[in-house]
Amino acid sequence: EDQVTQSPEALRLQEGESSSLNCSYTVSGLRGLFWYRQDPGKGPEFLFTLYSAGEEKEKERLKATLTKKESFLHITAPKPEDSATYLCAVQARGAQKLVFGQGTRLTINP
Amino acid sequence: NAGVMQNPRHLVRRRGQEARLRCSPMKGHSHVYWYRQLPEEGLKFMVYLQKENIIDESGMPKERFSAEFPKEGPSILRIQQVVRGDSAAYFCASSSGELYGYTFGSGTRLTVV
């Protein structure tokens, strides 16, 4: 069964304090790994898709990386507006559904 | 196009009533997905539909839940005889094809009292 585990569950950082969120996964053949951001009361907002080990993608203060077993979302010099829950999901080859992790609730204090 | 539109945003139903949740996909998207997010839990896949067809309903509870995506009009997720455990946020997503990522709507928050 495809599975995604995110850690930590919650993370508090000071503004400007860089860190990384982890997403460990097991999947029967990876089609893609997805990162989303979710604000309270809203739907997930797409950030990145990674397709193969070694791939990296960047957007503003966020950088996502992928290995054969895990993905990291690195956040550099975060700002309070980066506070949100970050969701990781995998899609297996031949499947349409995404399997989500529980998310990491990130809080950036000014 | 304002993106994936879901309505209502909030829905309150008494136990035993029916709940109908609507989802209009983004323009040009013919693939619709429904997910449920229970309190303090992650998003769980429910069903994947294309126009007039259910492609994968492996995540749908066997009873009381049904989904459709007619040729004309929005996709509908229908929950009959709601129970307290159905209280959750229900998200719809759409895509333009199997190789493309999803866009999610803002969700419908169902409360069963």
PDB file of C-alpha atoms in Angstrom:
ATOM      1  CA  GLU A   1       0.000   0.000   0.000  1.00  0.00           C
ATOM      2  CA  ASP A   2       1.275   3.452  -0.914  1.00  0.00           C
ATOM      3  CA  GLN A   3       2.150   5.505   2.138  1.00  0.00           C
ATOM      4  CA  VAL A   4       3.400   9.012   2.960  1.00  0.00           C
ATOM      5  CA  THR A   5       4.783  10.141   6.326  1.00  0.00           C
ATOM      6  CA  GLN A   6       5.624  13.767   7.020  1.00  0.00           C
ATOM      7  CA  SER A   7       7.769  15.112   9.818  1.00  0.00           C
ATOM      8  CA  PRO A   8       7.706  17.017  11.987  1.00  0.00           C
ATOM      9  CA  GLU A   9       3.966  17.364  12.616  1.00  0.00           C
ATOM     10  CA  ALA A  10       4.476  20.968  13.648  1.00  0.00           C
ATOM     11  CA  LEU A  11       7.399  23.369  13.433  1.00  0.00           C
ATOM     12  CA  ARG A  12       7.853  26.840  14.877  1.00  0.00           C
ATOM     13  CA  LEU A  13      10.606  29.051  13.500  1.00  0.00           C
ATOM     14  CA  GLN A  14      11.696  32.606  13.951  1.00  0.00           C
ATOM     15  CA  GLU A  15      11.547  34.843  10.913  1.00  0.00           C
ATOM     16  CA  GLY A  16      14.734  34.280   8.913  1.00  0.00           C
ATOM     17  CA  GLU A  17      15.467  30.889  10.497  1.00  0.00           C
ATOM     18  CA  SER A  18      15.914  28.350   7.688  1.00  0.00           C
ATOM     19  CA  SER A  19      14.802  24.724   8.047  1.00  0.00           C
ATOM     20  CA  SER A  20      13.571  21.654   6.177  1.00  0.00           C
ATOM     21  CA  LEU A  21      10.393  19.588   6.162  1.00  0.00           C
ATOM     22  CA  ASN A  22      10.593  15.869   5.477  1.00  0.00           C
ATOM     23  CA  CYS A  23       8.329  13.598   3.436  1.00  0.00           C
ATOM     24  CA  SER A  24       9.099   9.868   3.465  1.00  0.00           C
ATOM     25  CA  TYR A  25       7.197   7.692   1.042  1.00  0.00           C
ATOM     26  CA  THR A  26       6.669   4.156  -0.173  1.00  0.00           C
ATOM     27  CA  VAL A  27       4.967   3.716  -3.515  1.00  0.00           C
ATOM     28  CA  SER A  28       4.644   0.995  -6.107  1.00  0.00           C
ATOM     29  CA  GLY A  29       6.389   2.913  -8.863  1.00  0.00           C
ATOM     30  CA  LEU A  30       6.431   6.694  -8.567  1.00  0.00           C
ATOM     31  CA  ARG A  31       4.752   8.812 -11.206  1.00  0.00           C
ATOM     32  CA  GLY A  32       5.136  12.035  -9.248  1.00  0.00           C
ATOM     33  CA  LEU A  33       5.590  13.573  -5.807  1.00  0.00           C
ATOM     34  CA  PHE A  34       3.621  16.722  -5.075  1.00  0.00           C
ATOM     35  CA  TRP A  35       3.981  19.515  -2.537  1.00  0.00           C
ATOM     36  CA  TYR A  36       1.003  21.679  -1.639  1.00  0.00           C
ATOM     37  CA  ARG A  37       0.473  24.544   0.777  1.00  0.00           C
ATOM     38  CA  GLN A  38      -2.803  24.776   2.701  1.00  0.00           C
ATOM     39  CA  ASP A  39      -3.955  27.836   4.626  1.00  0.00           C
ATOM     40  CA  PRO A  40      -6.676  27.507   7.295  1.00  0.00           C
ATOM     41  CA  GLY A  41     -10.128  27.207   5.770  1.00  0.00           C
ATOM     42  CA  LYS A  42      -8.794  26.941   2.218  1.00  0.00           C
ATOM     43  CA  GLY A  43      -8.001  24.263  -0.326  1.00  0.00           C
ATOM     44  CA  PRO A  44      -4.495  23.005  -1.039  1.00  0.00           C
ATOM     45  CA  GLU A  45      -2.459  25.264  -3.297  1.00  0.00           C
ATOM     46  CA  PHE A  46      -0.044  23.560  -5.682  1.00  0.00           C
ATOM     47  CA  LEU A  47       3.662  24.250  -5.168  1.00  0.00           C
ATOM     48  CA  PHE A  48       5.793  21.631  -6.949  1.00  0.00           C
ATOM     49  CA  THR A  49       5.809  18.303  -8.759  1.00  0.00           C
ATOM     50  CA  LEU A  50       8.950  16.150  -8.733  1.00  0.00           C
ATOM     51  CA  TYR A  51       9.216  13.122 -11.003  1.00  0.00           C
ATOM     52  CA  SER A  52      12.581  11.462 -10.468  1.00  0.00           C
ATOM     53  CA  ALA A  53      15.315  11.102  -7.870  1.00  0.00           C
ATOM     54  CA  GLY A  54      17.792  13.961  -7.997  1.00  0.00           C
ATOM     55  CA  GLU A  55      15.271  16.457  -9.282  1.00  0.00           C
ATOM     56  CA  GLU A  56      15.050  19.861  -7.563  1.00  0.00           C
ATOM     57  CA  LYS A  57      12.606  22.732  -7.976  1.00  0.00           C
ATOM     58  CA  GLU A  58      12.590  26.214  -6.480  1.00  0.00           C
ATOM     59  CA  LYS A  59      10.023  28.933  -5.952  1.00  0.00           C
ATOM     60  CA  GLU A  60      10.880  32.047  -3.983  1.00  0.00           C
ATOM     61  CA  ARG A  61      12.045  30.875  -0.526  1.00  0.00           C
ATOM     62  CA  LEU A  62      11.075  27.233  -1.117  1.00  0.00           C
ATOM     63  CA  LYS A  63      13.140  24.456  -2.657  1.00  0.00           C
ATOM     64  CA  ALA A  64      11.963  20.864  -3.068  1.00  0.00           C
ATOM     65  CA  THR A  65      14.278  17.908  -3.555  1.00  0.00           C
ATOM     66  CA  LEU A  66      13.622  14.226  -4.204  1.00  0.00           C
ATOM     67  CA  THR A  67      15.410  10.946  -3.495  1.00  0.00           C
ATOM     68  CA  LYS A  68      14.163   7.401  -4.001  1.00  0.00           C
ATOM     69  CA  LYS A  69      12.699   7.303  -0.497  1.00  0.00           C
ATOM     70  CA  GLU A  70      12.016  10.864   0.598  1.00  0.00           C
ATOM     71  CA  SER A  71      11.544  14.464  -0.358  1.00  0.00           C
ATOM     72  CA  PHE A  72      12.577  17.597   1.464  1.00  0.00           C
ATOM     73  CA  LEU A  73      11.022  21.010   1.354  1.00  0.00           C
ATOM     74  CA  HIS A  74      13.697  23.505   2.298  1.00  0.00           C
ATOM     75  CA  ILE A  75      12.575  26.933   3.401  1.00  0.00           C
ATOM     76  CA  THR A  76      15.209  29.655   3.379  1.00  0.00           C
ATOM     77  CA  ALA A  77      14.883  32.825   5.469  1.00  0.00           C
ATOM     78  CA  PRO A  78      11.145  32.338   5.988  1.00  0.00           C
ATOM     79  CA  LYS A  79       8.678  35.161   6.575  1.00  0.00           C
ATOM     80  CA  PRO A  80       5.478  35.131   8.657  1.00  0.00           C
ATOM     81  CA  GLU A  81       3.422  34.798   5.458  1.00  0.00           C
ATOM     82  CA  ASP A  82       5.029  31.387   4.902  1.00  0.00           C
ATOM     83  CA  SER A  83       3.048  30.088   7.877  1.00  0.00           C
ATOM     84  CA  ALA A  84       0.754  27.322   6.626  1.00  0.00           C
ATOM     85  CA  THR A  85       0.358  23.561   6.553  1.00  0.00           C
ATOM     86  CA  TYR A  86       2.567  21.942   3.928  1.00  0.00           C
ATOM     87  CA  LEU A  87       1.256  18.743   2.389  1.00  0.00           C
ATOM     88  CA  CYS A  88       3.194  16.079   0.530  1.00  0.00           C
ATOM     89  CA  ALA A  89       1.491  13.549  -1.766  1.00  0.00           C
ATOM     90  CA  VAL A  90       2.542  10.759  -4.107  1.00  0.00           C
ATOM     91  CA  GLN A  91       0.946   9.440  -7.251  1.00  0.00           C
ATOM     92  CA  ALA A  92       1.747   5.909  -8.330  1.00  0.00           C
ATOM     93  CA  ARG A  93       2.272   4.963 -11.964  1.00  0.00           C
ATOM     94  CA  GLY A  94      -1.005   3.977 -13.530  1.00  0.00           C
ATOM     95  CA  ALA A  95      -3.052   5.613 -10.776  1.00  0.00           C
ATOM     96  CA  GLN A  96      -4.889   8.883 -10.727  1.00  0.00           C
ATOM     97  CA  LYS A  97      -5.345   9.392  -7.027  1.00  0.00           C
ATOM     98  CA  LEU A  98      -2.909  11.193  -4.772  1.00  0.00           C
ATOM     99  CA  VAL A  99      -1.938   9.691  -1.417  1.00  0.00           C
ATOM    100  CA  PHE A 100      -1.343  12.477   1.070  1.00  0.00           C
ATOM    101  CA  GLY A 101       0.682  12.697   4.237  1.00  0.00           C
ATOM    102  CA  GLN A 102      -0.697  14.282   7.392  1.00  0.00           C
ATOM    103  CA  GLY A 103       1.071  17.547   6.718  1.00  0.00           C
ATOM    104  CA  THR A 104       3.516  19.738   8.614  1.00  0.00           C
ATOM    105  CA  ARG A 105       2.040  22.794  10.313  1.00  0.00           C
ATOM    106  CA  LEU A 106       4.637  25.547   9.957  1.00  0.00           C
ATOM    107  CA  THR A 107       4.509  28.723  12.036  1.00  0.00           C
ATOM    108  CA  ILE A 108       6.922  31.589  11.423  1.00  0.00           C
ATOM    109  CA  ASN A 109       7.127  34.072  14.274  1.00  0.00           C
ATOM    110  CA  PRO A 110       8.046  37.677  13.466  1.00  0.00           C
TER     111      PRO A 110
ATOM    112  CA  ASN B   1     -11.985  31.544 -14.943  1.00  0.00           C
ATOM    113  CA  ALA B   2     -11.939  31.723 -11.182  1.00  0.00           C
ATOM    114  CA  GLY B   3     -10.609  28.201 -10.784  1.00  0.00           C
ATOM    115  CA  VAL B   4     -12.357  25.202  -9.277  1.00  0.00           C
ATOM    116  CA  MET B   5     -15.641  26.364  -7.763  1.00  0.00           C
ATOM    117  CA  GLN B   6     -17.274  24.510  -4.915  1.00  0.00           C
ATOM    118  CA  ASN B   7     -20.569  25.297  -3.280  1.00  0.00           C
ATOM    119  CA  PRO B   8     -21.813  25.697  -0.760  1.00  0.00           C
ATOM    120  CA  ARG B   9     -18.767  26.706   1.291  1.00  0.00           C
ATOM    121  CA  HIS B  10     -20.492  25.642   4.490  1.00  0.00           C
ATOM    122  CA  LEU B  11     -23.343  23.177   4.872  1.00  0.00           C
ATOM    123  CA  VAL B  12     -25.163  22.179   8.046  1.00  0.00           C
ATOM    124  CA  ARG B  13     -27.364  19.109   8.030  1.00  0.00           C
ATOM    125  CA  ARG B  14     -29.257  17.248  10.711  1.00  0.00           C
ATOM    126  CA  ARG B  15     -28.614  13.535  11.133  1.00  0.00           C
ATOM    127  CA  GLY B  16     -30.578  11.585   8.552  1.00  0.00           C
ATOM    128  CA  GLN B  17     -30.790  14.385   5.985  1.00  0.00           C
ATOM    129  CA  GLU B  18     -29.135  14.419   2.572  1.00  0.00           C
ATOM    130  CA  ALA B  19     -26.133  16.547   1.648  1.00  0.00           C
ATOM    131  CA  ARG B  20     -25.354  17.613  -1.929  1.00  0.00           C
ATOM    132  CA  LEU B  21     -21.969  19.127  -2.657  1.00  0.00           C
ATOM    133  CA  ARG B  22     -21.259  20.738  -6.020  1.00  0.00           C
ATOM    134  CA  CYS B  23     -18.049  21.200  -7.933  1.00  0.00           C
ATOM    135  CA  SER B  24     -17.475  23.076 -11.177  1.00  0.00           C
ATOM    136  CA  PRO B  25     -14.027  22.259 -12.596  1.00  0.00           C
ATOM    137  CA  MET B  26     -11.716  24.758 -14.212  1.00  0.00           C
ATOM    138  CA  LYS B  27     -12.533  25.603 -17.804  1.00  0.00           C
ATOM    139  CA  GLY B  28     -11.069  22.973 -20.083  1.00  0.00           C
ATOM    140  CA  HIS B  29     -10.698  20.391 -17.308  1.00  0.00           C
ATOM    141  CA  SER B  30     -12.648  17.180 -17.803  1.00  0.00           C
ATOM    142  CA  HIS B  31     -11.201  15.179 -14.874  1.00  0.00           C
ATOM    143  CA  VAL B  32     -12.699  15.659 -11.403  1.00  0.00           C
ATOM    144  CA  TYR B  33     -11.546  14.239  -8.090  1.00  0.00           C
ATOM    145  CA  TRP B  34     -13.167  14.334  -4.650  1.00  0.00           C
ATOM    146  CA  TYR B  35     -11.189  14.185  -1.403  1.00  0.00           C
ATOM    147  CA  ARG B  36     -12.290  14.262   2.236  1.00  0.00           C
ATOM    148  CA  GLN B  37     -10.361  15.842   5.089  1.00  0.00           C
ATOM    149  CA  LEU B  38     -11.510  14.755   8.515  1.00  0.00           C
ATOM    150  CA  PRO B  39     -10.545  16.884  11.542  1.00  0.00           C
ATOM    151  CA  GLU B  40      -6.882  16.359  12.406  1.00  0.00           C
ATOM    152  CA  GLU B  41      -6.448  13.928   9.500  1.00  0.00           C
ATOM    153  CA  GLY B  42      -4.919  14.135   6.065  1.00  0.00           C
ATOM    154  CA  LEU B  43      -6.709  14.354   2.746  1.00  0.00           C
ATOM    155  CA  LYS B  44      -8.184  11.024   1.647  1.00  0.00           C
ATOM    156  CA  PHE B  45      -9.112  10.177  -1.934  1.00  0.00           C
ATOM    157  CA  MET B  46     -12.751   9.334  -2.524  1.00  0.00           C
ATOM    158  CA  VAL B  47     -13.552   9.204  -6.233  1.00  0.00           C
ATOM    159  CA  TYR B  48     -12.262  10.117  -9.699  1.00  0.00           C
ATOM    160  CA  LEU B  49     -14.680  10.977 -12.499  1.00  0.00           C
ATOM    161  CA  GLN B  50     -14.619  12.024 -16.109  1.00  0.00           C
ATOM    162  CA  LYS B  51     -17.652  13.322 -17.942  1.00  0.00           C
ATOM    163  CA  GLU B  52     -20.487  10.821 -17.425  1.00  0.00           C
ATOM    164  CA  ASN B  53     -18.098   8.161 -16.101  1.00  0.00           C
ATOM    165  CA  ILE B  54     -16.841   7.039 -12.709  1.00  0.00           C
ATOM    166  CA  ILE B  55     -13.252   5.934 -13.254  1.00  0.00           C
ATOM    167  CA  ASP B  56     -12.120   5.058  -9.719  1.00  0.00           C
ATOM    168  CA  GLU B  57     -14.362   5.002  -6.662  1.00  0.00           C
ATOM    169  CA  SER B  58     -12.067   2.924  -4.477  1.00  0.00           C
ATOM    170  CA  GLY B  59     -12.121   5.523  -1.698  1.00  0.00           C
ATOM    171  CA  MET B  60     -15.872   5.943  -1.494  1.00  0.00           C
ATOM    172  CA  PRO B  61     -17.746   4.406   1.440  1.00  0.00           C
ATOM    173  CA  LYS B  62     -19.885   1.585   0.095  1.00  0.00           C
ATOM    174  CA  GLU B  63     -23.130   2.954   1.457  1.00  0.00           C
ATOM    175  CA  ARG B  64     -24.826   6.369   1.437  1.00  0.00           C
ATOM    176  CA  PHE B  65     -22.195   8.055  -0.769  1.00  0.00           C
ATOM    177  CA  SER B  66     -22.481   8.589  -4.518  1.00  0.00           C
ATOM    178  CA  ALA B  67     -20.910  10.873  -7.098  1.00  0.00           C
ATOM    179  CA  GLU B  68     -21.695  11.951 -10.625  1.00  0.00           C
ATOM    180  CA  PHE B  69     -20.268  14.215 -13.294  1.00  0.00           C
ATOM    181  CA  PRO B  70     -22.953  14.718 -15.938  1.00  0.00           C
ATOM    182  CA  LYS B  71     -22.405  15.838 -19.501  1.00  0.00           C
ATOM    183  CA  GLU B  72     -23.743  19.252 -18.571  1.00  0.00           C
ATOM    184  CA  GLY B  73     -23.360  20.899 -15.194  1.00  0.00           C
ATOM    185  CA  PRO B  74     -21.216  20.441 -12.133  1.00  0.00           C
ATOM    186  CA  SER B  75     -20.010  17.294 -10.457  1.00  0.00           C
ATOM    187  CA  ILE B  76     -22.152  16.320  -7.476  1.00  0.00           C
ATOM    188  CA  LEU B  77     -21.118  14.415  -4.351  1.00  0.00           C
ATOM    189  CA  ARG B  78     -24.215  13.136  -2.604  1.00  0.00           C
ATOM    190  CA  ILE B  79     -24.365  11.836   0.942  1.00  0.00           C
ATOM    191  CA  GLN B  80     -27.617  10.259   2.008  1.00  0.00           C
ATOM    192  CA  GLN B  81     -28.785   9.908   5.619  1.00  0.00           C
ATOM    193  CA  VAL B  82     -25.821  11.828   7.019  1.00  0.00           C
ATOM    194  CA  VAL B  83     -24.293  10.861  10.357  1.00  0.00           C
ATOM    195  CA  ARG B  84     -22.038  12.865  12.696  1.00  0.00           C
ATOM    196  CA  GLY B  85     -18.979  11.036  11.363  1.00  0.00           C
ATOM    197  CA  ASP B  86     -19.578  12.567   7.927  1.00  0.00           C
ATOM    198  CA  SER B  87     -18.644  15.998   9.310  1.00  0.00           C
ATOM    199  CA  ALA B  88     -15.528  16.999   7.380  1.00  0.00           C
ATOM    200  CA  ALA B  89     -14.167  19.263   4.697  1.00  0.00           C
ATOM    201  CA  TYR B  90     -14.822  17.905   1.208  1.00  0.00           C
ATOM    202  CA  PHE B  91     -12.472  19.090  -1.513  1.00  0.00           C
ATOM    203  CA  CYS B  92     -12.883  18.831  -5.235  1.00  0.00           C
ATOM    204  CA  ALA B  93      -9.967  19.044  -7.664  1.00  0.00           C
ATOM    205  CA  SER B  94      -9.785  19.074 -11.429  1.00  0.00           C
ATOM    206  CA  SER B  95      -7.174  18.470 -14.086  1.00  0.00           C
ATOM    207  CA  SER B  96      -6.941  18.550 -17.868  1.00  0.00           C
ATOM    208  CA  GLY B  97      -5.569  15.040 -18.144  1.00  0.00           C
ATOM    209  CA  GLU B  98      -3.935  12.139 -16.400  1.00  0.00           C
ATOM    210  CA  LEU B  99      -0.426  13.510 -16.773  1.00  0.00           C
ATOM    211  CA  TYR B 100      -1.189  16.889 -15.273  1.00  0.00           C
ATOM    212  CA  GLY B 101      -1.403  18.115 -11.699  1.00  0.00           C
ATOM    213  CA  TYR B 102      -4.555  18.975  -9.873  1.00  0.00           C
ATOM    214  CA  THR B 103      -6.087  22.311  -8.967  1.00  0.00           C
ATOM    215  CA  PHE B 104      -8.133  22.184  -5.785  1.00  0.00           C
ATOM    216  CA  GLY B 105     -11.225  24.144  -4.872  1.00  0.00           C
ATOM    217  CA  SER B 106     -11.739  25.850  -1.512  1.00  0.00           C
ATOM    218  CA  GLY B 107     -13.841  23.002  -0.182  1.00  0.00           C
ATOM    219  CA  THR B 108     -17.256  22.498   1.388  1.00  0.00           C
ATOM    220  CA  ARG B 109     -17.305  22.182   5.149  1.00  0.00           C
ATOM    221  CA  LEU B 110     -20.082  19.826   6.155  1.00  0.00           C
ATOM    222  CA  THR B 111     -21.310  19.845   9.736  1.00  0.00           C
ATOM    223  CA  VAL B 112     -23.814  17.225  10.841  1.00  0.00           C
ATOM    224  CA  VAL B 113     -25.762  18.161  13.974  1.00  0.00           C
TER     225      VAL B 113
END
